[in-house]
Short mmCIF file of C-alpha atoms in Angstrom, two decimals:
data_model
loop_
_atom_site.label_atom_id
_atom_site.label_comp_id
_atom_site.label_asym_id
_atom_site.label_seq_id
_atom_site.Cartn_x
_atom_site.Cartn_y
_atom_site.Cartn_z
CA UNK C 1 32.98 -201.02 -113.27
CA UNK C 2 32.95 -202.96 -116.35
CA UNK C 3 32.80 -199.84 -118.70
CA UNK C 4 34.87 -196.44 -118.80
CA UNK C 5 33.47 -193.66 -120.20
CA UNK C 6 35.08 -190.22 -121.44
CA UNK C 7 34.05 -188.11 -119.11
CA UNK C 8 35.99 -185.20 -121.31
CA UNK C 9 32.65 -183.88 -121.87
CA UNK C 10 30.56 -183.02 -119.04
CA UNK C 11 28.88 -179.09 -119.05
CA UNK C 12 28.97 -177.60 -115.71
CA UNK C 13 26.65 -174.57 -116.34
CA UNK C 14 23.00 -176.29 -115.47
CA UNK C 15 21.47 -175.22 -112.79
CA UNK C 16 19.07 -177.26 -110.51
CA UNK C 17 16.06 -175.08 -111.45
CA UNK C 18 17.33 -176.70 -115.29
CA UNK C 19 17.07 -180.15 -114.03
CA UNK C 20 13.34 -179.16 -111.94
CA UNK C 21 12.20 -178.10 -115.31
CA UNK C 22 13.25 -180.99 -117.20
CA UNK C 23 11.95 -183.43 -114.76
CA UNK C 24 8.33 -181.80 -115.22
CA UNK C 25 8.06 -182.42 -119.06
CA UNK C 26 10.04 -186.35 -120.24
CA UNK C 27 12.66 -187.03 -117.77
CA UNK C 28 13.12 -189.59 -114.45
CA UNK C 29 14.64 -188.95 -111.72
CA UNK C 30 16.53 -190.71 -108.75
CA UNK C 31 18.63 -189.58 -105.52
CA UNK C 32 22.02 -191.31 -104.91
CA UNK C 33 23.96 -191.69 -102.21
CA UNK C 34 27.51 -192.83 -102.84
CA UNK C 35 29.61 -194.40 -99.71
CA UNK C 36 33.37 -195.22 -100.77
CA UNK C 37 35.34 -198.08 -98.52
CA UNK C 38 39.06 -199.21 -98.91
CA UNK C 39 37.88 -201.39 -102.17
CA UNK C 40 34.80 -199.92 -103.40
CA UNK C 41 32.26 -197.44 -103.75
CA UNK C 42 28.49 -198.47 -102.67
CA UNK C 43 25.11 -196.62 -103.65
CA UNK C 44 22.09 -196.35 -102.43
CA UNK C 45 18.76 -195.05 -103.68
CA UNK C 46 17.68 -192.61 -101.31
CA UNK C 47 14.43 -191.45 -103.49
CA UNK C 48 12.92 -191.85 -107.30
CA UNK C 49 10.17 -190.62 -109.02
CA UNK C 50 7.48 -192.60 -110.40
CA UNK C 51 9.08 -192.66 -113.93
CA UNK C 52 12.03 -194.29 -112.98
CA UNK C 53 10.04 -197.13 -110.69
CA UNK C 54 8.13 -197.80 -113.99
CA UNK C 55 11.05 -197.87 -115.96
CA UNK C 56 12.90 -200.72 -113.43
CA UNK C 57 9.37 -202.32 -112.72
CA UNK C 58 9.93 -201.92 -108.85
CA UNK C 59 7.63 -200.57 -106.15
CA UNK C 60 8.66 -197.11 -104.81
CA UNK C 61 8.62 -198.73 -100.79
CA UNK C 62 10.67 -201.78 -102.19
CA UNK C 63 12.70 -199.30 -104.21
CA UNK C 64 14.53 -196.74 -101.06
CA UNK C 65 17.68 -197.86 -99.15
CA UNK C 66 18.34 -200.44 -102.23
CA UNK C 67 21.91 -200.85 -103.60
CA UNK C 68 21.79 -199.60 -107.52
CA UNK C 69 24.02 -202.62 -108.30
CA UNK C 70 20.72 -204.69 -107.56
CA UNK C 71 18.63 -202.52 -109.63
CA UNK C 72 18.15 -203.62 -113.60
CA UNK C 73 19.28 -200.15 -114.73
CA UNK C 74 20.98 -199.77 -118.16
CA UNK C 75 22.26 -196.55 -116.99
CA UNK C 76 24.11 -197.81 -113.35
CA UNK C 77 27.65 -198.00 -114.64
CA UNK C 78 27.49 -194.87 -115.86
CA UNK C 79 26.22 -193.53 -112.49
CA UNK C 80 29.21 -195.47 -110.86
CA UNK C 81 31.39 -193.95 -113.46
CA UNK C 82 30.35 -190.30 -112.49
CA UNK C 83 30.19 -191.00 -109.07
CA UNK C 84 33.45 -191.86 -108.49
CA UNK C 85 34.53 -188.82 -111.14
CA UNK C 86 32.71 -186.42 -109.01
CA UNK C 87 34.60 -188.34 -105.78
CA UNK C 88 38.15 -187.91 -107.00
CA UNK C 89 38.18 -184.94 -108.52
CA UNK C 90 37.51 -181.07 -107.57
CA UNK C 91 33.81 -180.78 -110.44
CA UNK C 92 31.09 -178.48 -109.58
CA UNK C 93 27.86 -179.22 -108.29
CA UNK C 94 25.64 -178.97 -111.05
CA UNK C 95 26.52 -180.91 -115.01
CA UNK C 96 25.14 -182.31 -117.59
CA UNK C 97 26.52 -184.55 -120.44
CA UNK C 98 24.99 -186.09 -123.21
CA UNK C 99 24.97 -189.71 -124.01
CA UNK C 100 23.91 -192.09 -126.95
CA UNK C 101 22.93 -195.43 -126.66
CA UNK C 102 24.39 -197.66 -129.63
CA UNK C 103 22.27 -201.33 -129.51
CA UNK C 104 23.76 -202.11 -126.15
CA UNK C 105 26.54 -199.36 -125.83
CA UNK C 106 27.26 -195.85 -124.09
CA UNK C 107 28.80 -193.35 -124.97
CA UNK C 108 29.41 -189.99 -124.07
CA UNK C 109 28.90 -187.31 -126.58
CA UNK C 110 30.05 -183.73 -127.49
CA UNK C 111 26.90 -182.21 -129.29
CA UNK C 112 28.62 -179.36 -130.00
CA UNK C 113 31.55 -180.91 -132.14
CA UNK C 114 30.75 -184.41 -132.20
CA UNK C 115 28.96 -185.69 -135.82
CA UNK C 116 25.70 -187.15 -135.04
CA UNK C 117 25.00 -188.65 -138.28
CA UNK C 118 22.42 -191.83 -137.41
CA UNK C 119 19.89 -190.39 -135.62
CA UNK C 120 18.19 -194.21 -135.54
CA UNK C 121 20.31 -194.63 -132.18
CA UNK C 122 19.14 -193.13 -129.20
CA UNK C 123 20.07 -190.18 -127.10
CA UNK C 124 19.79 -188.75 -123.51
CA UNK C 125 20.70 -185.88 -121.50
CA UNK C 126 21.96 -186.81 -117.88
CA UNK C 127 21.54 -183.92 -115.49
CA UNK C 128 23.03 -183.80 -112.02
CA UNK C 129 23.10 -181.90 -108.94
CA UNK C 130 25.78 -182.55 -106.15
CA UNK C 131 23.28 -182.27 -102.59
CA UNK C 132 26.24 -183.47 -100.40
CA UNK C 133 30.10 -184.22 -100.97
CA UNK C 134 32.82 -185.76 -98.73
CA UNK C 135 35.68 -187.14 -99.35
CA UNK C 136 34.27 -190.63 -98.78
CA UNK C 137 30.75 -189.64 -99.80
CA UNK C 138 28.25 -188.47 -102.07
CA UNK C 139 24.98 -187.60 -102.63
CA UNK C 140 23.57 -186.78 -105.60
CA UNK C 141 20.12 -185.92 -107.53
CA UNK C 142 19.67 -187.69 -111.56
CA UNK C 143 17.72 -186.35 -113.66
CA UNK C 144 17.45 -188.34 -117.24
CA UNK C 145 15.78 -187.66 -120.71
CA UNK C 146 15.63 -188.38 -123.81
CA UNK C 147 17.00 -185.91 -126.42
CA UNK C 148 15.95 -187.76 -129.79
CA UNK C 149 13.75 -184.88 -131.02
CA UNK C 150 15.89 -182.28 -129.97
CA UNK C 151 19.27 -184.81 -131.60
CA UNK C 152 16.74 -184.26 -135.01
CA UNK C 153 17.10 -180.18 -134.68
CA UNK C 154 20.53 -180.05 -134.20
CA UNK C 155 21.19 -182.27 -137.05
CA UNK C 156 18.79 -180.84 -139.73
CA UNK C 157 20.35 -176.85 -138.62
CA UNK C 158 24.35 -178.51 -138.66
CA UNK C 159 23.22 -179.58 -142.33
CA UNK C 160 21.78 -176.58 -143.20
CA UNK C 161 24.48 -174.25 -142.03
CA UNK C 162 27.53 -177.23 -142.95
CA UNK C 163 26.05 -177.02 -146.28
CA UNK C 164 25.36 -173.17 -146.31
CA UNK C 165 29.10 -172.45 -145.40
CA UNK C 166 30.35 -174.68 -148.40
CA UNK C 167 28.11 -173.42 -150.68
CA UNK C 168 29.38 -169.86 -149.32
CA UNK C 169 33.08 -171.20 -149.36
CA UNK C 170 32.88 -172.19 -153.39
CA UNK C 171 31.25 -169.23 -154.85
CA UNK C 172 33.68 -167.47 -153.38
CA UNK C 173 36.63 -169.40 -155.10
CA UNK C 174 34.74 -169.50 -158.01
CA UNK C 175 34.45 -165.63 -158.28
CA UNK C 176 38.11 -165.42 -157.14
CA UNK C 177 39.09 -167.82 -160.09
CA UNK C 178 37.02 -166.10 -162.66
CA UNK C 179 37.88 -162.75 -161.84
CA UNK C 180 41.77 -164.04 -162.27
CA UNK C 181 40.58 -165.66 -165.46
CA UNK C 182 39.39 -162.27 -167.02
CA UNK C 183 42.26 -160.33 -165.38
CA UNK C 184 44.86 -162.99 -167.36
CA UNK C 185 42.93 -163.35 -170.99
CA UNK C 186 43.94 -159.43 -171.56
CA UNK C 187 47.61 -159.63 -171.27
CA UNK C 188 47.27 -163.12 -172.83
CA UNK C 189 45.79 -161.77 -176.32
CA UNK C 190 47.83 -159.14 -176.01
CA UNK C 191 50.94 -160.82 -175.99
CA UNK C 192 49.57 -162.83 -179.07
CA UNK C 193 49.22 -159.59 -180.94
CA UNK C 194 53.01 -158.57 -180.04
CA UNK C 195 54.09 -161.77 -180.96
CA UNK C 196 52.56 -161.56 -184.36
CA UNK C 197 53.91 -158.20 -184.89
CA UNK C 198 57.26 -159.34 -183.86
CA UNK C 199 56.58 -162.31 -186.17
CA UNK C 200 56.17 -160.22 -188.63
CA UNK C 201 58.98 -157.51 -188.48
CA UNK C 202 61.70 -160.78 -188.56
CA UNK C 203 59.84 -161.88 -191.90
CA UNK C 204 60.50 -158.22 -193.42
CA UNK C 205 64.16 -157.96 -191.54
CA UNK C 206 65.21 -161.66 -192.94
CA UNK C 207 63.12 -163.06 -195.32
CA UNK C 208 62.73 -166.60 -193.18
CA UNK C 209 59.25 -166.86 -192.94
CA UNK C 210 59.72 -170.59 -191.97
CA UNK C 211 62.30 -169.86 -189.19
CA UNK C 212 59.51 -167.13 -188.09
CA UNK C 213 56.49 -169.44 -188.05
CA UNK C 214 58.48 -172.15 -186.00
CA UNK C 215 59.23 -169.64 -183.14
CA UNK C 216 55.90 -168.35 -183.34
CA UNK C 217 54.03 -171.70 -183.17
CA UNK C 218 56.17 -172.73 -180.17
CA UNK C 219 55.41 -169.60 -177.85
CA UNK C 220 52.06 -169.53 -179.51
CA UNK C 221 51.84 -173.36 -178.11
CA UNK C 222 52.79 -172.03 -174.51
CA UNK C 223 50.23 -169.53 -174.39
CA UNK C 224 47.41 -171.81 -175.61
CA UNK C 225 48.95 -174.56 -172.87
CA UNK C 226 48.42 -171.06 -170.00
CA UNK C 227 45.14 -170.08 -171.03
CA UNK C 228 43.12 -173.92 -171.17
CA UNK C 229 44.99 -174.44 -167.65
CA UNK C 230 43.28 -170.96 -166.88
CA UNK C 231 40.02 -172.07 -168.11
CA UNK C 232 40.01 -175.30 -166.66
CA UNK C 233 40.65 -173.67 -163.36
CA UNK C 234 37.57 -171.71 -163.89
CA UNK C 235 35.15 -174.53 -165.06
CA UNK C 236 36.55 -176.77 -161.93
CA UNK C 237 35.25 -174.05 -159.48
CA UNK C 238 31.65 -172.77 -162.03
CA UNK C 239 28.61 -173.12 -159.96
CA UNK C 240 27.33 -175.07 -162.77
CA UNK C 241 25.85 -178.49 -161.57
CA UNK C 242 24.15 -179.93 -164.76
CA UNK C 243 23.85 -183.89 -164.38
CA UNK C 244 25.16 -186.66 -166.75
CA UNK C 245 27.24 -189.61 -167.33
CA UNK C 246 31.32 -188.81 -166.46
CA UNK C 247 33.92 -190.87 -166.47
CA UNK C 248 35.49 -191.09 -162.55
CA UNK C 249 38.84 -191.76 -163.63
CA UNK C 250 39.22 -188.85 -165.55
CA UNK C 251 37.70 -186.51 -163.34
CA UNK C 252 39.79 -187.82 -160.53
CA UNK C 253 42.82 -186.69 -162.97
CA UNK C 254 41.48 -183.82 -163.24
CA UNK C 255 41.62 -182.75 -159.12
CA UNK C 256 45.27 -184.24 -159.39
CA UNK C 257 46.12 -181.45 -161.82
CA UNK C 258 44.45 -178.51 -159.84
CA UNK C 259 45.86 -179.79 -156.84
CA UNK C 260 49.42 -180.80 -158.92
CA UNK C 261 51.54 -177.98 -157.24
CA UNK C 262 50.50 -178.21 -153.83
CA UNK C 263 51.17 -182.28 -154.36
CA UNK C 264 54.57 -181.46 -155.29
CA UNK C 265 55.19 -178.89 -152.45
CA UNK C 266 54.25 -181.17 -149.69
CA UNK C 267 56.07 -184.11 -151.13
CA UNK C 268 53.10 -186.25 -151.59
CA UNK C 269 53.28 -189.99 -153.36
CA UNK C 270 50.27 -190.72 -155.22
CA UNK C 271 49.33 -193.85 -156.50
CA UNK C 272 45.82 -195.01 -158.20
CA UNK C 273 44.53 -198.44 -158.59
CA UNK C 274 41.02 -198.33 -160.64
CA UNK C 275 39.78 -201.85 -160.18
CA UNK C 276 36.77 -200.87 -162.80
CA UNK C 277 36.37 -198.59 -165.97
CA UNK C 278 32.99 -196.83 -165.67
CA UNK C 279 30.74 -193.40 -165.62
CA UNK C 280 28.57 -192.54 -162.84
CA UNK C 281 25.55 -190.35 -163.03
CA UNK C 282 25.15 -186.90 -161.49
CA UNK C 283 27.04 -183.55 -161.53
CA UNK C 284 30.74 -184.23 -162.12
CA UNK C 285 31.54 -180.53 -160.42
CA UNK C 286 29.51 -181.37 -157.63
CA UNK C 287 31.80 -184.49 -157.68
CA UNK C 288 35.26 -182.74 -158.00
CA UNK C 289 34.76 -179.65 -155.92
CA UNK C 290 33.98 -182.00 -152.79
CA UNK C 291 36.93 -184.32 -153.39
CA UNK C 292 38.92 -181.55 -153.85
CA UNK C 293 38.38 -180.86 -150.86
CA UNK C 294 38.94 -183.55 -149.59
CA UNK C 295 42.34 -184.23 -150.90
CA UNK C 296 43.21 -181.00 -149.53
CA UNK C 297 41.62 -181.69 -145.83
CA UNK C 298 44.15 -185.32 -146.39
CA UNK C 299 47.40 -183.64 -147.70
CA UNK C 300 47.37 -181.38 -144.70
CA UNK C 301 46.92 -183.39 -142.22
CA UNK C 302 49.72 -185.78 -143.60
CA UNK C 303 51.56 -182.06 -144.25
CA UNK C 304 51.14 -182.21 -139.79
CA UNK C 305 51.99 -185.44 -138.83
CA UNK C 306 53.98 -187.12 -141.06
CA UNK C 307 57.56 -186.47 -142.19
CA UNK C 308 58.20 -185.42 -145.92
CA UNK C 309 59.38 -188.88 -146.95
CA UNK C 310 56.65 -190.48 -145.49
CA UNK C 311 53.80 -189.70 -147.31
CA UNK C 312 51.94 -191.98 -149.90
CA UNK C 313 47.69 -192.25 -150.96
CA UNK C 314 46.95 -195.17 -151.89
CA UNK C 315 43.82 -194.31 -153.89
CA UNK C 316 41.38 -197.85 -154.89
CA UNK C 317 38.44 -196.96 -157.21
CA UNK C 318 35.77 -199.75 -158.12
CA UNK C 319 31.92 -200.09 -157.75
CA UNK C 320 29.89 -202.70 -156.00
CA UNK C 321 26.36 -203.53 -157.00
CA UNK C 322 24.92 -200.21 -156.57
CA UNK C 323 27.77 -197.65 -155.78
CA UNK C 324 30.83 -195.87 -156.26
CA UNK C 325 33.72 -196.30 -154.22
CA UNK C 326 37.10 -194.49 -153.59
CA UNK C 327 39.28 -195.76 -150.98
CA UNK C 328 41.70 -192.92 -149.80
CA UNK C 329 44.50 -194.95 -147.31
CA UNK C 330 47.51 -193.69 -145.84
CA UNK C 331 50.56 -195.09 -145.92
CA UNK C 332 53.38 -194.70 -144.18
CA UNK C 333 56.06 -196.13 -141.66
CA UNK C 334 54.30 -197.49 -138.75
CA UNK C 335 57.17 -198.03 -136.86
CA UNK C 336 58.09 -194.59 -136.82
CA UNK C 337 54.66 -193.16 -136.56
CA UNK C 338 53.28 -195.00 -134.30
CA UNK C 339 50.32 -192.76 -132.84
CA UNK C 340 48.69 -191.60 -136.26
CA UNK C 341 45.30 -191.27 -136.99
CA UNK C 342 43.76 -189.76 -139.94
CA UNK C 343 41.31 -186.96 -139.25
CA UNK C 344 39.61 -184.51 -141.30
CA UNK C 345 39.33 -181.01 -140.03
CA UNK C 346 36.33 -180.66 -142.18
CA UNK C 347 34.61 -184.00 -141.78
CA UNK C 348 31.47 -182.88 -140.50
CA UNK C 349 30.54 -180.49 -143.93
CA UNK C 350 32.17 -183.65 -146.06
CA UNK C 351 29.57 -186.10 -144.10
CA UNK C 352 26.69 -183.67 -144.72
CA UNK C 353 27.71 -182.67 -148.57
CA UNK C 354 28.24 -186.08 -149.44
CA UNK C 355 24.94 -187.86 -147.66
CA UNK C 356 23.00 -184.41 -148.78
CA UNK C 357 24.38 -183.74 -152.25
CA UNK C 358 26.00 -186.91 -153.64
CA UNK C 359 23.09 -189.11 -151.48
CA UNK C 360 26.33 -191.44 -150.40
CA UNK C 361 28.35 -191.57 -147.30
CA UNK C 362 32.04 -191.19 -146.01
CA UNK C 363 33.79 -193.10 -143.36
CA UNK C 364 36.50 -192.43 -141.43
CA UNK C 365 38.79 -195.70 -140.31
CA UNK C 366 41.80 -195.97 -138.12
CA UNK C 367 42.92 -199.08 -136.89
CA UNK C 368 45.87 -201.49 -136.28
CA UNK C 369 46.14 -202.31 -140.20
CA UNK C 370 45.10 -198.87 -142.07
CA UNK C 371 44.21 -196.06 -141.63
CA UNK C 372 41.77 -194.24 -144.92
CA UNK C 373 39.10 -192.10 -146.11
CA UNK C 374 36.00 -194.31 -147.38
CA UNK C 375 33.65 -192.17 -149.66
CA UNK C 376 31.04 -194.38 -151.70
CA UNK C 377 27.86 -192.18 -153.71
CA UNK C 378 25.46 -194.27 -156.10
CA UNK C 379 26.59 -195.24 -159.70
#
C-alpha cells in the first residue's frame, strides 16, 4: 500500500440499516472479501451495484471474483488500508469515516473538529459493515457517497455559530471593561477633588504656591496617565465598527499595550519588522479585537510548550499588490524543542472571523524551517 491513512477517525455507531438507506438515495456499493497470506492481503469483489460498475466502466459478470488491485478504483488503497485495520485490530462491525479528496489526494477527516474551509475539494462518506471476520479473513460490505452538499451545511452553521460565539465572547468583555471604566472614573475625580483641597490647605499652611502646583501637576499627571489607559481599554473592546483609513502599525502598538502585562508575565520577546508604512481600509476594532486574540491564542501556546527563555515573535508586516500581511513566526531553540508545532486553540473562529469579517484568510505553517501564523485581509 502506497498510501497510509489516519485511521484516528473512524465512527463506529452506523448501523447497516444507515448504510441500506444511504445506498437508496447517492451512494455505490461493493462487497469485499479480504484473504491475508504470509506477505499480503488479497481482495476480491464478491458483488457491486450498478453505480459502482458505471463508475469503473466494467460489466457486472466481468466484474465478481475480480482482484480490486485490477480494478481502476481511486478509492482501493483506502479499502486495503481499512481492510487490513479492521484485520489487525479488535473494531466493530459497523463505521464510517469521512474522507476528502484534494486533486489527487486522500485524506481522512474529523468533521466534527477538523476546519473544512475549501469546500471546492470534494468529500465522501465511506460506510462499512463487517459480514464475516477471521483472523486471516474478511468480508466486508462498502457503501460510498458523496457529502459535498451536506460539507456546505456544516460549514455555513460552524460560521454562523464560530462567529455567533465571538460576537457573544466580545460584548461580554466589552461590558466587563466599561462597567470597570465607570466603576474607576468615581474614585478617580474624586481623588482630583482631594488633591485640590489638599493643594490648597499647603498654599494657606506655607505660602508656596509653586512648591504646591509642582506636586499637584505630578500626581495630577498620574491620574490623567490611569484614566486614558482606562479609556483606551474601553474603546479597544466598544462594539463600534465604523470603517476608515488606519494606520496598521499603530494599531498593532496598540494590542501590544493591552496585552503589555501579560507579555511581561510570560516572558515573551517581541520584535516587529514593518517592511511598508501604510493604512488599510475597514474597521480598525474589528482589526484589533481579532488579533488580539490572536496574540493571546500564540502567547499561550508558547506559555505550554516552550521554556521561559525561549520565547520570541518575530512579527513581518508589508502588503503585496492587493493585501495586508502580518507574519506571526516563532522562534525558538530547535535543538531543544524539537517536536513543536504551533497551534491555535481557537483557529477555527479566527479562520471564519477573518474570511467572514476581514474578507482575508489565515494560515497555519509548521515545517522544518518555521513555524508562524500567516493572516493577510485586503488593503
Amino acid at each position: 500500500m502506497d498510501n497510509q491513512y489516519n485511521l484516528q477517525n473512524i465512527n463506529q455507531d452506523k448501523k447497516l440499516a444507515d448504510c441500506i438507506n444511504q445506498l437508496k438515495s447517492d451512494g455505490f456499493s461493493l462487497e469485499i472479501e479480504a484473504k491475508k497470506t504470509n506477505k499480503s492481503i488479497e481482495c476480491y469483489i464478491i458483488d457491486a451495484n450498478e453505480h459502482y460498475c458505471e463508475r469503473v466502466k466494467i460489466k457486472k459478470n466481468d466484474l465478481i471474483g475480480a482482484n480490486i488491485k485490477d480494478i481502476d478504483d481511486e478509492f482501493k488503497n483506502l479499502y486495503y488500508q481499512l481492510i487490513y485495520y479492521l484485520i489487525e485490530h479488535n473494531a466493530g462491525d459497523f463505521f464510517n469515516l469521512y474522507i476528502k479528496k484534494d486533486q489527487e489526494n486522500f485524506e481522512i477527516i474529523d468533521i466534527d473538529k477538523s476546519y473544512i474551509y475549501d469546500t471546492q475539494n470534494e468529500f465522501y462518506e465511506i460506510m462499512a459493515c463487517v459480514l464475516h471476520k477471521s483472523t486471516t479473513s474478511l468480508r466486508i460490505f462498502f457503501v460510498v457517497r458523496n457529502f459535498d452538499k451536506e460539507i456546505e451545511i456544516i460549514n455555513r452553521i460552524g460560521k454562523i455559530l464560530e462567529i455567533n460565539s465571538y460576537n457573544d465572547k466580545i460584548t461580554n468583555i466589552s461590558e466587563v471593561v466599561s462597567n470597570l471604566t465607570h466603576s474607576w472614573r468615581q474614585p478617580l475625580n474624586s481623588l482630583n477633588f482631594s488633591i485640590i483641597n489638599f493643594k490648597d490647605e499647603i498654599i494657606d499652611a506655607t505660602g508656596d504656591v509653586k512648591l504646591a502646583n509642582e506636586y499637584y501637576n505630578e500626581i495630577w499627571s498620574i491620574l490623567e496617565s490611569l484614566s486614558n489607559k482606562i479609556e483606551k481599554f474601553r474603546s479597544f473592546f466598544e462594539r463600534n465598527y465604523e470603517e476608515k483609513y488606519y494606520d496598521l502599525i499603530q494599531y498593532l502598538d496598540l494590542i501590544f499595550e493591552i496585552l503589555d502585562e501579560k507579555i511581561k508575565k510570560e516572558n515573551i520577546q517581541i520584535h516587529i519588522d514593518a517592511k511598508d508604512v501604510f493604512e488599510v481600509y475597514g474597521s480598525p476594532n474589528e482589526f484589533v479585537q481579532i488579533m488580539y486574540c490572536i496574540f493571546f491564542d500564540i502567547i499561550e501556546h508558547c506559555k505550554a510548550h516552550l521554556d521561559i527563555f525561549n520565547r520570541k515573535l518575530n512579527i513581518e508586516i508589508y502588503k503585496d499588490e492587493k493585501n495586508a500581511v502580518i507574519s506571526i513566526q516563532i522562534i525558538f531553540d530547535r535543538k531543544k524543542c524539537t517536536d513543536f508545532a504551533l497551534d491555535l486553540e481557537h483557529m477555527h473562529a479566527f479562520a471564519h472571523i477573518i474570511h467572514e469579517i476581514l474578507q482575508g484568510s489565515i494560515d497555519l505553517i509548521n515545517d522544518e524551517m518555521e513555524n508562524k501564523v500567516v493572516i493577510s485581509f485586503p488593503l
